[in-house]
Tab-separated table of C-alpha atoms and ligand atoms in Angstrom:
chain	number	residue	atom	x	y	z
H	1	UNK	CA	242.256	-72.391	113.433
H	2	UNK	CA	244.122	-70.683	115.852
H	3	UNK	CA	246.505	-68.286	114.082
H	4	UNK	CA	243.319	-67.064	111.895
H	5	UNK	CA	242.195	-63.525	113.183
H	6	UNK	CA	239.231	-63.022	110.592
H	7	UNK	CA	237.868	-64.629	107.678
H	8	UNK	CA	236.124	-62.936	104.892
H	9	UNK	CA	234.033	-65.256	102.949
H	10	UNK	CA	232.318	-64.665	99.658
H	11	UNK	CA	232.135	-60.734	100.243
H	12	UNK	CA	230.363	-58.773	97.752
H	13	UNK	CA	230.159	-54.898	98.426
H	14	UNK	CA	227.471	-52.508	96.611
H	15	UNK	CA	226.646	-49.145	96.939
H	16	UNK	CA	222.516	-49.210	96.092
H	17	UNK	CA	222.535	-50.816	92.797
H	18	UNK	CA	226.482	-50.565	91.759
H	19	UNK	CA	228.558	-53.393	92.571
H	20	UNK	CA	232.182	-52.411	93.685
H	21	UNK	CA	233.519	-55.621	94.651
H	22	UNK	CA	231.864	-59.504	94.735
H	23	UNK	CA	233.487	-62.648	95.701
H	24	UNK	CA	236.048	-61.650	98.373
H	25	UNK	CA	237.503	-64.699	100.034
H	26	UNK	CA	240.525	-64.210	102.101
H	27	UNK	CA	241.792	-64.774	105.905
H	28	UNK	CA	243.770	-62.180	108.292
H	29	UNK	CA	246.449	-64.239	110.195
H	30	UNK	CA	248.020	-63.342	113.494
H	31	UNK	CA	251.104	-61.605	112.877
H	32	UNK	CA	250.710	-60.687	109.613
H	33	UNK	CA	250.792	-57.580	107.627
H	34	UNK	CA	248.056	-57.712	104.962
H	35	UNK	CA	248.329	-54.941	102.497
H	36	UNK	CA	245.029	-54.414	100.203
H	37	UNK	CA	246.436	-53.198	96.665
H	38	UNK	CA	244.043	-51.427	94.017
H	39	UNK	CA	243.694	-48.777	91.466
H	40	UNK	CA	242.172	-45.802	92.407
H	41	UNK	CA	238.276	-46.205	93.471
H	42	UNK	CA	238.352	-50.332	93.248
H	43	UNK	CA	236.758	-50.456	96.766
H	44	UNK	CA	239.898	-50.940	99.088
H	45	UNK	CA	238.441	-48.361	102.191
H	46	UNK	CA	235.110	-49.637	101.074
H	47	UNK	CA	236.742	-52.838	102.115
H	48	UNK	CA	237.841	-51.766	105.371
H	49	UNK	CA	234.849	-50.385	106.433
H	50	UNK	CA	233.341	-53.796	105.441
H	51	UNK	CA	236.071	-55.290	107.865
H	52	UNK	CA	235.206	-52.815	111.031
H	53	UNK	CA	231.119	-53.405	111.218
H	54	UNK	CA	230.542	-49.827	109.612
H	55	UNK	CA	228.924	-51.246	106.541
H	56	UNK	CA	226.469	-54.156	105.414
H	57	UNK	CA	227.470	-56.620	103.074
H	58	UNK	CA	225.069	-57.073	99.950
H	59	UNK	CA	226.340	-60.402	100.333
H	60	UNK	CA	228.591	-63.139	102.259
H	61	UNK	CA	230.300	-61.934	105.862
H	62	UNK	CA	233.229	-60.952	107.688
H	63	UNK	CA	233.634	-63.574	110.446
H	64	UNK	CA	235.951	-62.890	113.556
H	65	UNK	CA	237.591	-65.908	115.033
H	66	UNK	CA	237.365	-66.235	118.641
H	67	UNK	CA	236.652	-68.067	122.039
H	68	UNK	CA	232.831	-67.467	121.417
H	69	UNK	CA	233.502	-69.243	117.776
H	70	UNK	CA	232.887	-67.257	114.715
H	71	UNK	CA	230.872	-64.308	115.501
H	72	UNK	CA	230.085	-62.126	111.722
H	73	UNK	CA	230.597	-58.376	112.808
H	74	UNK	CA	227.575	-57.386	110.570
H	75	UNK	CA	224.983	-59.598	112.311
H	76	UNK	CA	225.634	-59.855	116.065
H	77	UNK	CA	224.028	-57.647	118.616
H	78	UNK	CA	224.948	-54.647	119.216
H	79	UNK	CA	226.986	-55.128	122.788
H	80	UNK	CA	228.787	-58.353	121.157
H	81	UNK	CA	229.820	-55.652	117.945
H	82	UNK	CA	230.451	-53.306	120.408
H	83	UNK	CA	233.122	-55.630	122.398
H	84	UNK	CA	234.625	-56.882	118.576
H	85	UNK	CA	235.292	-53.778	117.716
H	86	UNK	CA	237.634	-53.363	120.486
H	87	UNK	CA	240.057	-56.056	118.982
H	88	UNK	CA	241.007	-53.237	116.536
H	89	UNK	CA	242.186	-50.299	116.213
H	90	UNK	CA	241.248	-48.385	112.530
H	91	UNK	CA	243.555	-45.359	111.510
H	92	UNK	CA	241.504	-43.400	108.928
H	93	UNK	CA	242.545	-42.148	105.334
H	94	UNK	CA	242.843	-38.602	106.422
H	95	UNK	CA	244.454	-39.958	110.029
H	96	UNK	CA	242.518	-37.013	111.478
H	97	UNK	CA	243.404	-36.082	115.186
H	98	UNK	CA	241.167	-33.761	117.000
H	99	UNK	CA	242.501	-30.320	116.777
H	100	UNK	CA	241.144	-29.260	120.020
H	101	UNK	CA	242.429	-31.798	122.166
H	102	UNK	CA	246.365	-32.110	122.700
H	103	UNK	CA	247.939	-34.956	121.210
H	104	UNK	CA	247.817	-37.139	124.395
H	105	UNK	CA	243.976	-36.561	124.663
H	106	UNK	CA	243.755	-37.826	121.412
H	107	UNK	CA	245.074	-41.245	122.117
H	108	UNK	CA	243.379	-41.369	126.113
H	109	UNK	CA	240.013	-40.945	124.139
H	110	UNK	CA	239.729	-44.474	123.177
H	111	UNK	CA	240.356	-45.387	126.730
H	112	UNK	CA	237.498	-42.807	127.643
H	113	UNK	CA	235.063	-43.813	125.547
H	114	UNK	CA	235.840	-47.368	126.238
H	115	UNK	CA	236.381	-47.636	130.371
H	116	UNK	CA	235.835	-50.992	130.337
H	117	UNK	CA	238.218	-52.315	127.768
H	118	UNK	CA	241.484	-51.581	129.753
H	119	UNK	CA	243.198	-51.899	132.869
H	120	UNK	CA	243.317	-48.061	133.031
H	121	UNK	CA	240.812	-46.780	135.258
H	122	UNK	CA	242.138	-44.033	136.913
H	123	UNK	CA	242.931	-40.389	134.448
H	124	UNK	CA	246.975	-41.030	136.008
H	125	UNK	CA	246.932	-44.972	134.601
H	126	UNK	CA	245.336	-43.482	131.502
H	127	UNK	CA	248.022	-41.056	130.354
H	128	UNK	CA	250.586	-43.703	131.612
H	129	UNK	CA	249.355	-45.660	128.822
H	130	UNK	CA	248.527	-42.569	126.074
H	131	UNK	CA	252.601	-42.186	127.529
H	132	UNK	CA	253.341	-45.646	126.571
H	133	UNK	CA	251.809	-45.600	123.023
H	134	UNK	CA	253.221	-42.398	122.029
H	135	UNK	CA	256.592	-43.646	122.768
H	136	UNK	CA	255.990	-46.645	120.776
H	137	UNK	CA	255.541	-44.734	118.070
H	138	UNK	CA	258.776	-42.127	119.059
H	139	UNK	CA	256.266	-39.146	120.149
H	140	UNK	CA	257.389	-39.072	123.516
H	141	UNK	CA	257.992	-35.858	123.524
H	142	UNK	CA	254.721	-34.955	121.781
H	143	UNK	CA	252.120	-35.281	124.667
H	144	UNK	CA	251.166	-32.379	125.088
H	145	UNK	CA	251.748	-30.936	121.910
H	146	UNK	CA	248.459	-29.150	119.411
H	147	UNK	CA	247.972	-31.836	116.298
H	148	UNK	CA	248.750	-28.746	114.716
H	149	UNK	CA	251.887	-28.574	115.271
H	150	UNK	CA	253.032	-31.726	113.867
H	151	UNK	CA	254.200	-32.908	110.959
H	152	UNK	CA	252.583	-35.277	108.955
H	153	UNK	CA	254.469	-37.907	109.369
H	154	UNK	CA	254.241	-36.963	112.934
H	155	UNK	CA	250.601	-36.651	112.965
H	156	UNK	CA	250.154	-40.176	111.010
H	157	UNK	CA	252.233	-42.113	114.223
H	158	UNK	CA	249.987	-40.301	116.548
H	159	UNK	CA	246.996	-41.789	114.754
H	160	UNK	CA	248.283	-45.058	115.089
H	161	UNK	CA	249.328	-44.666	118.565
H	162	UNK	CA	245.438	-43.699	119.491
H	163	UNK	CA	244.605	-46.351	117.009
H	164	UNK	CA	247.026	-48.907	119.706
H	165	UNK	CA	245.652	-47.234	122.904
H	166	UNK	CA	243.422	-50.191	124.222
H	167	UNK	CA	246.168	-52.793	122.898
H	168	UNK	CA	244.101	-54.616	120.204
H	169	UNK	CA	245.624	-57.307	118.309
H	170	UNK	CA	244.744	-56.042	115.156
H	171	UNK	CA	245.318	-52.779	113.131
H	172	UNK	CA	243.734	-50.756	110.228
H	173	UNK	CA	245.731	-48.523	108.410
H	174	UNK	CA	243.986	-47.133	105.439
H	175	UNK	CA	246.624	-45.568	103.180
H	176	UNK	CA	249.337	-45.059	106.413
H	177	UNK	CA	251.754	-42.996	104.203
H	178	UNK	CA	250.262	-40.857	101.451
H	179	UNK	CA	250.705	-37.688	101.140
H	180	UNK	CA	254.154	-38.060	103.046
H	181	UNK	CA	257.427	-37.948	101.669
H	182	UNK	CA	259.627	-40.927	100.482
H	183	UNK	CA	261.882	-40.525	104.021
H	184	UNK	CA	258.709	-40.334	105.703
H	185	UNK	CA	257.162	-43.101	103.805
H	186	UNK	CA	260.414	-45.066	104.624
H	187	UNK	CA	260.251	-44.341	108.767
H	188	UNK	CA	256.710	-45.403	108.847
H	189	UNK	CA	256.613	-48.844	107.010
H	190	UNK	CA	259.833	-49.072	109.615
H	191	UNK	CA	257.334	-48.376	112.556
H	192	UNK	CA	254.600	-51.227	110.483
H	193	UNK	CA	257.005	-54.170	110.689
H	194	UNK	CA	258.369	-53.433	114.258
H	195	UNK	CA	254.116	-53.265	115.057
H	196	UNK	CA	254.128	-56.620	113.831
H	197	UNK	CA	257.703	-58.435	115.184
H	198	UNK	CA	258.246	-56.594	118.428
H	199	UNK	CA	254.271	-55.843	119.421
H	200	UNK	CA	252.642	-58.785	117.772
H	201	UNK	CA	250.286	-56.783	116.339
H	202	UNK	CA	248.285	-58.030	112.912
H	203	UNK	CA	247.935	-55.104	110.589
H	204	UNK	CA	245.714	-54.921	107.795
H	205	UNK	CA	246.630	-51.795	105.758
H	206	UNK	CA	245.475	-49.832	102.006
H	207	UNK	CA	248.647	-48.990	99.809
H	208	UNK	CA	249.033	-47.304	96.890
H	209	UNK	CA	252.846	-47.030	97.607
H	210	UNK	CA	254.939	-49.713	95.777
H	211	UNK	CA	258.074	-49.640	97.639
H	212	UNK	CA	255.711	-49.917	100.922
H	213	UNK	CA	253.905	-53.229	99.554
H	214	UNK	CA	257.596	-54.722	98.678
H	215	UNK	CA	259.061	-53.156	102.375
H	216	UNK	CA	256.259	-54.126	104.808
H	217	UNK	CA	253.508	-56.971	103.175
H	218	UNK	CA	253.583	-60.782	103.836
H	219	UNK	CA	250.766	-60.984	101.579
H	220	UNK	CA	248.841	-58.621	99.026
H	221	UNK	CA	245.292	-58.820	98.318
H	222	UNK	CA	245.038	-57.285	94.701
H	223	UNK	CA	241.576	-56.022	94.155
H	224	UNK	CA	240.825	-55.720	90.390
H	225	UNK	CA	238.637	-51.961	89.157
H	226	UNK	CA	237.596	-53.814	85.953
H	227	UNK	CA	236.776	-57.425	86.636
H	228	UNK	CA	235.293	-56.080	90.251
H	229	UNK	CA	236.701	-58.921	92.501
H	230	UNK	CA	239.889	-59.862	93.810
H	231	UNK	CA	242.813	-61.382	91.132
H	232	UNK	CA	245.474	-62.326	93.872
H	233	UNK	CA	246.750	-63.114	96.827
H	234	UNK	CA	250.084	-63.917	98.310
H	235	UNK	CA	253.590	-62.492	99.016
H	236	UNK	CA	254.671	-59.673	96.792
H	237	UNK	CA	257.911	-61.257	95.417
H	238	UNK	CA	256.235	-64.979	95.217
H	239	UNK	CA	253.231	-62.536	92.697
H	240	UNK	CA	255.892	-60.721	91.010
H	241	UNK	CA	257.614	-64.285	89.459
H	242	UNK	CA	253.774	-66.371	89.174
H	243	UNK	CA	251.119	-63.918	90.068
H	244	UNK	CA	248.781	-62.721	86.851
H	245	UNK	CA	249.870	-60.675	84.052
H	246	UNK	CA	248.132	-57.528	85.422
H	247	UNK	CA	249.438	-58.142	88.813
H	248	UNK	CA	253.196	-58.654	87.782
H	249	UNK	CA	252.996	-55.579	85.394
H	250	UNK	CA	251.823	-53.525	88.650
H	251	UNK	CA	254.784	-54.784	91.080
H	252	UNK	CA	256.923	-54.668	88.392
H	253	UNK	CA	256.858	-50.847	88.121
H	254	UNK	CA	256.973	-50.702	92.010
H	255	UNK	CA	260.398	-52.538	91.509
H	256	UNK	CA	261.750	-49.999	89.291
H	257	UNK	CA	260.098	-46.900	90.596
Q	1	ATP	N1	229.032	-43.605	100.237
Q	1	ATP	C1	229.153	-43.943	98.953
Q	1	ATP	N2	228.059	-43.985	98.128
Q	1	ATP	C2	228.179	-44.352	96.848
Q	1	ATP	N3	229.339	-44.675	96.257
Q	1	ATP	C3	230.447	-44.641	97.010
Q	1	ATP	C4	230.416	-44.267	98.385
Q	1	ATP	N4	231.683	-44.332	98.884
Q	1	ATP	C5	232.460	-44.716	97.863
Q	1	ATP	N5	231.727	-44.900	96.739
Q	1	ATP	C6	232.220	-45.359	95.428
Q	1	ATP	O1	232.661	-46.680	95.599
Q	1	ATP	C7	233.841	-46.915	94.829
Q	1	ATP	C8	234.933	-47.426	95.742
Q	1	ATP	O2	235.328	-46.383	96.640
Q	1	ATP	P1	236.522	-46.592	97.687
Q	1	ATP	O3	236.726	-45.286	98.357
Q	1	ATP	O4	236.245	-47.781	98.508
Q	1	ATP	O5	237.721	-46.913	96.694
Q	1	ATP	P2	239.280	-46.953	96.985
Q	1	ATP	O6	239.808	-48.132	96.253
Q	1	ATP	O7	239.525	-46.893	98.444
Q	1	ATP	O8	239.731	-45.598	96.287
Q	1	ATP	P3	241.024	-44.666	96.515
Q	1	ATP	O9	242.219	-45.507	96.234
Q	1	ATP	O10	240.844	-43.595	95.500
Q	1	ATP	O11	240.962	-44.178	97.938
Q	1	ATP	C9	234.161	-45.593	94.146
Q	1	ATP	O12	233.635	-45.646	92.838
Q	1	ATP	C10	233.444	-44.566	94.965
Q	1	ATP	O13	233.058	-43.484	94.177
């Protein structure tokens, strides 16, 4: 199907012996914002790192749709993972930029460490585009600025703008706005959905934030810490009127908070 990105069938995660997750089936559409919703050590960045090739499944795959077919990021060689990986870009939890590079080195290094992903060959065509990404984000100003000197709000739009810097189609934002304030909060989930309707992009993303899941999902994978799988799927507002009991009690709180 054309407008699938990625397909995670029957997923179950483990660390050794303990079972975080088991029985994860879900797709990643073009377009889309997926958030992954959890409590607190249920397995969401475990998830993501599932989703990026940087751990194994202890069972079932994560399959990337594609001209070559369905190629599971776990299992191919090496060069194939190496060329999936570029159809993402993965902001971490702590959204870390180098310290000792300027902000604009931060988001050519992609393009440096991957030469052949780009059209940006040349060090002038790749700070054009580091240029390009920042403003995107509104850093334009910010190029040659320390990380340190940011805020983190700031330093969270730079990550994603590095995270954008060989144009992939899909993003990973693993918990995008915490530790930021509400206002904060508020400008970046702005920044998500123009990502997705002006820039096309597909964004998977980890939220605790209720007023983000309501502001910026088209659908919300709830993963459940007690039963250990997944217990829904689907818009927020369609799960707040017929999703489970647990689910709606969650949302609900997001509504009023
Ligand atoms: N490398 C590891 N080895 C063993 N256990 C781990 C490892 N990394 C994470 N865990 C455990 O796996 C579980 C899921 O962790 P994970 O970080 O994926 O949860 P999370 O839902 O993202 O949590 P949070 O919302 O607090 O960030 C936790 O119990 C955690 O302690």
């Amino acid at each position: 199907m054309n407008d699938m990105l990625l397909r995670v069938e029957d997923l179950t995660m483990a660390y050794g012996r303990k079972l975080i997750q088991r029985d994860l089936n879900f797709d990643v559409r073009r377009g889309e914002v997926l958030v992954i919703v959890g409590g607190s050590g249920c397995g969401k960045s475990t998830l993501l790192r599932h989703m990026i090739g940087l751990q194994v499944p202890a069972k079932g795959r994560v399959l990337y749709t594609g001209p070559q077919g369905d190629q599971d990021i776990a299992t191919v060689s090496p060069e194939a993972q190496a060329q999936l990986r570029q159809r993402f870009g993965v902001m971490f939890q702590a959204g870390a930029l180098f310290s000792s590079m300027t902000v604009g080195e931060n988001v050519m290094l992609p393009m440096e460490l991957f030469p052949g992903a780009h059209d940006a060959g040349s060090a002038e065509q790749r700070h054009q585009r580091a240029e390009e990404k920042l403003a995107l984000v509104g850093l334009s100003d910010q190029f040659d600025a320390e990380p340190s000197s940011l805020s983190g709000g700031q330093r969270k739009r730079a990550a994603i703008a590095r995270a954008m810097a060989l144009d992939p189609p899909l993003l990973y934002l693993d918990e995008p706005s915490a530790g930021l304030d509400p206002i904060t909060s508020d400008q970046l989930d702005q920044l998500i959905r123009q990502l997705r309707d002006e820039h096309q992009r597909s964004i998977v993303m980890v939220s605790h934030e209720l007023a983000s899941i309501f502001a910026v999902a088209d659908r919300a994978l709830f993963l459940d810490a007690q039963d250990k799988t997944m217990t829904a799927l689907g818009p927020p507002r369609e799960l707040l009127e017929h999703g489970p009991e647990r689910v709606q009690t969650f949302l609900r709180r997001g509504k009023a908070a």
